[in-house]
């Protein structure tokens, strides 16, 4: 089982430019060193949306880093990644009483937006700085005891030229290859402890 698990979550890879370029880089690293990186293409693996939860949880057992590689859809994640989260990060496994399976691992969001960086600000079409859309990701990581690493974001994905896109893909590949030896991780604190009480989720026995 791999040290880094990359989840690809692009609903229409045939139309993807950035996601495809990034996925190729991750897949090349995985092919060169399968013990280091595993790439799991969610939409290819589960076209019927029937997720093998046990297999997904097993894939994370020995991972230190989980990567969510996705286009931003409606200021968040595409639907199959959301379903994966609902079904794989279960109460009592990922969080809540006894839920410690992911404690101490890292979560890295690698995402592209159609909106240019300049559109993500007050007065722009997206009205908020992009950081405003990150807390659900960050807190999801914290609830599971995971560190949320500084995201890699490609804004204006349809406008950037090939040279810029390849430069970003190079950064991505370099980060994957060097993990966990990133300068900014030295000062990054562990996830804040977040306890969810047993009566804050449905009783599976009821
Ligand atoms: C259903 C849908 C929702 C989207 N929502 C957003 C959004 O909220 N913000 C944004 O900047 N771009 C949005 N986009 C644009 C995508 O993020 C963009 O097409 C993608 O990141 C480009 O990367 P790719 O070349 O890998 O497809 C949306 C696209 C689709 C199809």
Short mmCIF file of C-alpha atoms and ligand atoms in Angstrom, two decimals:
data_model
loop_
_atom_site.label_atom_id
_atom_site.label_comp_id
_atom_site.label_asym_id
_atom_site.label_seq_id
_atom_site.Cartn_x
_atom_site.Cartn_y
_atom_site.Cartn_z
CA UNK A 1 0.00 0.00 0.00
CA UNK A 2 1.24 3.41 -1.00
CA UNK A 3 2.54 6.23 1.16
CA UNK A 4 0.67 8.78 -0.95
CA UNK A 5 -2.85 8.15 -2.22
CA UNK A 6 -4.03 10.52 -4.95
CA UNK A 7 -7.77 10.55 -5.51
CA UNK A 8 -8.63 11.86 -8.95
CA UNK A 9 -12.13 13.29 -8.98
CA UNK A 10 -12.89 14.77 -12.39
CA UNK A 11 -16.40 14.07 -13.72
CA UNK A 12 -15.49 14.77 -17.36
CA UNK A 13 -11.80 14.04 -17.93
CA UNK A 14 -12.37 14.18 -21.70
CA UNK A 15 -12.88 17.94 -21.29
CA UNK A 16 -10.15 18.45 -18.72
CA UNK A 17 -6.92 20.26 -19.52
CA UNK A 18 -5.40 21.05 -16.13
CA UNK A 19 -6.71 17.94 -14.37
CA UNK A 20 -5.45 15.70 -17.16
CA UNK A 21 -1.99 17.29 -17.18
CA UNK A 22 -1.78 16.92 -13.41
CA UNK A 23 -3.10 13.36 -13.43
CA UNK A 24 -0.47 12.34 -16.00
CA UNK A 25 2.29 13.58 -13.72
CA UNK A 26 0.92 11.73 -10.70
CA UNK A 27 0.40 8.56 -12.75
CA UNK A 28 3.98 8.69 -14.05
CA UNK A 29 5.31 8.91 -10.49
CA UNK A 30 3.03 6.04 -9.44
CA UNK A 31 4.22 3.88 -12.33
CA UNK A 32 7.85 4.55 -11.41
CA UNK A 33 7.35 3.81 -7.71
CA UNK A 34 4.06 2.07 -6.83
CA UNK A 35 5.06 1.78 -3.16
CA UNK A 36 5.31 5.56 -2.96
CA UNK A 37 2.21 6.70 -4.83
CA UNK A 38 -1.11 5.18 -5.77
CA UNK A 39 -3.50 7.05 -8.07
CA UNK A 40 -7.17 6.15 -7.70
CA UNK A 41 -9.40 7.60 -10.41
CA UNK A 42 -12.80 7.75 -8.72
CA UNK A 43 -14.93 8.37 -11.81
CA UNK A 44 -13.18 5.59 -13.74
CA UNK A 45 -13.40 3.20 -10.80
CA UNK A 46 -17.01 3.88 -9.86
CA UNK A 47 -18.97 4.95 -12.98
CA UNK A 48 -22.11 3.65 -11.24
CA UNK A 49 -21.33 5.59 -8.03
CA UNK A 50 -21.24 2.30 -6.09
CA UNK A 51 -18.18 2.89 -3.95
CA UNK A 52 -16.35 -0.07 -2.44
CA UNK A 53 -16.00 1.50 1.00
CA UNK A 54 -13.89 -1.28 2.53
CA UNK A 55 -11.42 -1.10 -0.38
CA UNK A 56 -11.20 2.69 -0.10
CA UNK A 57 -10.58 2.51 3.64
CA UNK A 58 -7.96 -0.22 3.13
CA UNK A 59 -6.19 1.96 0.56
CA UNK A 60 -5.73 4.65 3.19
CA UNK A 61 -4.40 2.37 5.93
CA UNK A 62 -0.71 2.92 5.27
CA UNK A 63 -0.95 6.28 3.53
CA UNK A 64 0.65 9.33 5.09
CA UNK A 65 -0.73 11.75 2.53
CA UNK A 66 -4.16 11.80 0.92
CA UNK A 67 -4.48 14.08 -2.12
CA UNK A 68 -7.82 15.27 -3.40
CA UNK A 69 -7.22 16.34 -7.01
CA UNK A 70 -10.36 17.97 -8.37
CA UNK A 71 -11.87 20.81 -10.33
CA UNK A 72 -13.81 23.18 -8.09
CA UNK A 73 -17.52 22.70 -8.73
CA UNK A 74 -19.95 25.10 -7.10
CA UNK A 75 -17.28 26.29 -4.68
CA UNK A 76 -16.66 22.78 -3.47
CA UNK A 77 -16.06 19.21 -4.54
CA UNK A 78 -17.55 17.26 -7.47
CA UNK A 79 -20.38 14.90 -6.51
CA UNK A 80 -18.52 11.58 -6.51
CA UNK A 81 -15.82 12.94 -4.21
CA UNK A 82 -18.55 14.19 -1.87
CA UNK A 83 -20.17 10.74 -1.93
CA UNK A 84 -16.76 9.16 -1.31
CA UNK A 85 -16.36 11.42 1.71
CA UNK A 86 -19.85 10.60 3.03
CA UNK A 87 -19.27 6.88 2.72
CA UNK A 88 -15.56 6.43 3.46
CA UNK A 89 -14.97 8.92 6.30
CA UNK A 90 -17.39 7.13 8.58
CA UNK A 91 -18.33 7.88 12.16
CA UNK A 92 -16.33 5.60 14.45
CA UNK A 93 -13.67 5.11 11.73
CA UNK A 94 -12.59 8.59 10.65
CA UNK A 95 -14.04 10.58 13.53
CA UNK A 96 -16.23 10.32 16.61
CA UNK A 97 -15.70 7.77 19.39
CA UNK A 98 -13.03 5.28 18.29
CA UNK A 99 -12.63 7.00 14.93
CA UNK A 100 -8.88 7.31 14.67
CA UNK A 101 -8.03 5.60 11.36
CA UNK A 102 -6.78 8.82 9.74
CA UNK A 103 -5.17 10.48 12.77
CA UNK A 104 -1.82 12.03 11.98
CA UNK A 105 -2.14 11.74 8.20
CA UNK A 106 -2.05 14.74 5.87
CA UNK A 107 -4.71 15.96 3.45
CA UNK A 108 -3.74 18.04 0.40
CA UNK A 109 -6.25 19.74 -1.86
CA UNK A 110 -5.06 20.19 -5.45
CA UNK A 111 -7.75 22.02 -7.38
CA UNK A 112 -8.49 24.14 -10.43
CA UNK A 113 -11.07 26.86 -10.89
CA UNK A 114 -12.60 28.35 -14.01
CA UNK A 115 -12.68 31.71 -12.24
CA UNK A 116 -9.54 33.81 -12.51
CA UNK A 117 -7.80 34.73 -9.27
CA UNK A 118 -9.01 38.33 -9.76
CA UNK A 119 -12.63 37.14 -9.78
CA UNK A 120 -12.21 35.79 -6.25
CA UNK A 121 -12.38 39.03 -4.32
CA UNK A 122 -14.97 41.56 -3.15
CA UNK A 123 -16.41 43.20 -6.24
CA UNK A 124 -15.38 40.28 -8.46
CA UNK A 125 -17.78 37.71 -9.93
CA UNK A 126 -17.05 35.26 -7.11
CA UNK A 127 -17.23 38.01 -4.41
CA UNK A 128 -14.97 36.30 -1.86
CA UNK A 129 -11.29 35.57 -1.73
CA UNK A 130 -10.87 31.88 -2.55
CA UNK A 131 -9.74 31.21 1.03
CA UNK A 132 -13.37 31.75 2.09
CA UNK A 133 -14.31 28.45 0.43
CA UNK A 134 -11.63 26.37 2.14
CA UNK A 135 -12.91 25.99 5.74
CA UNK A 136 -15.20 23.01 4.94
CA UNK A 137 -12.16 21.16 3.60
CA UNK A 138 -9.93 22.26 6.42
CA UNK A 139 -12.40 21.35 9.13
CA UNK A 140 -13.14 17.98 7.50
CA UNK A 141 -9.44 17.24 7.81
CA UNK A 142 -9.35 18.44 11.42
CA UNK A 143 -12.33 16.32 12.42
CA UNK A 144 -10.48 13.27 11.12
CA UNK A 145 -7.29 14.29 12.93
CA UNK A 146 -5.53 15.16 9.66
CA UNK A 147 -3.29 18.12 8.92
CA UNK A 148 -4.61 20.26 6.10
CA UNK A 149 -1.65 21.16 3.91
CA UNK A 150 -1.49 24.44 1.99
CA UNK A 151 -3.62 23.78 -1.13
CA UNK A 152 -2.23 23.90 -4.66
CA UNK A 153 -4.71 25.96 -6.69
CA UNK A 154 -4.77 26.72 -10.40
CA UNK A 155 -7.11 29.63 -11.05
CA UNK A 156 -8.42 30.64 -14.45
CA UNK A 157 -7.82 27.10 -15.69
CA UNK A 158 -9.25 27.72 -19.16
CA UNK A 159 -7.17 30.83 -19.75
CA UNK A 160 -3.68 29.88 -18.64
CA UNK A 161 -1.34 29.06 -21.47
CA UNK A 162 0.41 25.74 -21.92
CA UNK A 163 3.68 26.97 -20.46
CA UNK A 164 2.00 28.13 -17.25
CA UNK A 165 0.01 24.91 -17.01
CA UNK A 166 3.11 22.77 -17.43
CA UNK A 167 4.90 24.89 -14.83
CA UNK A 168 2.08 24.25 -12.37
CA UNK A 169 2.08 20.54 -13.20
CA UNK A 170 5.81 20.53 -12.53
CA UNK A 171 5.24 22.07 -9.09
CA UNK A 172 2.66 19.38 -8.39
CA UNK A 173 4.96 16.54 -9.45
CA UNK A 174 7.84 18.01 -7.48
CA UNK A 175 5.70 18.26 -4.34
CA UNK A 176 4.55 14.66 -4.69
CA UNK A 177 8.10 13.46 -5.23
CA UNK A 178 9.50 15.41 -2.28
CA UNK A 179 6.71 14.81 0.25
CA UNK A 180 7.03 15.16 3.26
CA UNK A 181 10.12 17.31 2.70
CA UNK A 182 8.37 20.57 1.93
CA UNK A 183 9.84 23.65 3.59
CA UNK A 184 6.45 24.95 4.73
CA UNK A 185 5.56 21.74 6.56
CA UNK A 186 8.25 22.23 9.19
CA UNK A 187 6.15 24.93 10.89
CA UNK A 188 2.73 23.45 10.25
CA UNK A 189 1.01 22.41 13.48
CA UNK A 190 -0.77 19.11 13.93
CA UNK A 191 -4.55 19.16 13.50
CA UNK A 192 -6.47 20.73 16.39
CA UNK A 193 -8.24 17.98 18.35
CA UNK A 194 -11.97 17.84 17.52
CA UNK A 195 -14.19 15.46 19.45
CA UNK A 196 -17.62 14.56 18.08
CA UNK A 197 -19.93 13.08 20.71
CA UNK A 198 -21.71 9.79 20.10
CA UNK A 199 -25.13 11.48 20.07
CA UNK A 200 -24.23 13.97 17.33
CA UNK A 201 -24.78 11.50 14.49
CA UNK A 202 -27.60 9.03 13.75
CA UNK A 203 -27.58 5.85 15.82
CA UNK A 204 -26.73 3.09 13.29
CA UNK A 205 -28.62 0.59 15.49
CA UNK A 206 -31.87 2.59 15.56
C1 LIG B 1 -20.74 21.96 -12.68
C2 LIG B 1 -19.58 22.90 -12.67
C3 LIG B 1 -19.42 23.77 -11.62
C4 LIG B 1 -18.34 24.67 -11.59
N1 LIG B 1 -18.21 25.51 -10.52
C5 LIG B 1 -17.17 26.38 -10.49
C6 LIG B 1 -17.01 27.26 -9.36
O1 LIG B 1 -17.76 27.23 -8.38
N2 LIG B 1 -15.98 28.15 -9.40
C7 LIG B 1 -15.11 28.22 -10.46
O2 LIG B 1 -14.19 29.04 -10.42
N3 LIG B 1 -15.21 27.36 -11.51
C8 LIG B 1 -16.23 26.45 -11.54
N4 LIG B 1 -16.34 25.57 -12.59
C9 LIG B 1 -15.26 25.53 -13.62
C10 LIG B 1 -14.26 24.41 -13.31
O3 LIG B 1 -13.68 24.56 -12.04
C11 LIG B 1 -13.19 24.38 -14.39
O4 LIG B 1 -13.84 24.06 -15.61
C12 LIG B 1 -12.09 23.38 -14.10
O5 LIG B 1 -11.42 23.67 -12.91
C13 LIG B 1 -11.08 23.35 -15.24
O6 LIG B 1 -10.14 22.32 -15.01
P1 LIG B 1 -9.96 21.11 -16.06
O7 LIG B 1 -9.21 21.67 -17.22
O8 LIG B 1 -9.21 20.04 -15.35
O9 LIG B 1 -11.36 20.64 -16.42
C14 LIG B 1 -17.39 24.70 -12.65
C15 LIG B 1 -17.56 23.79 -13.71
C16 LIG B 1 -18.63 22.92 -13.73
C17 LIG B 1 -18.78 21.96 -14.89
#
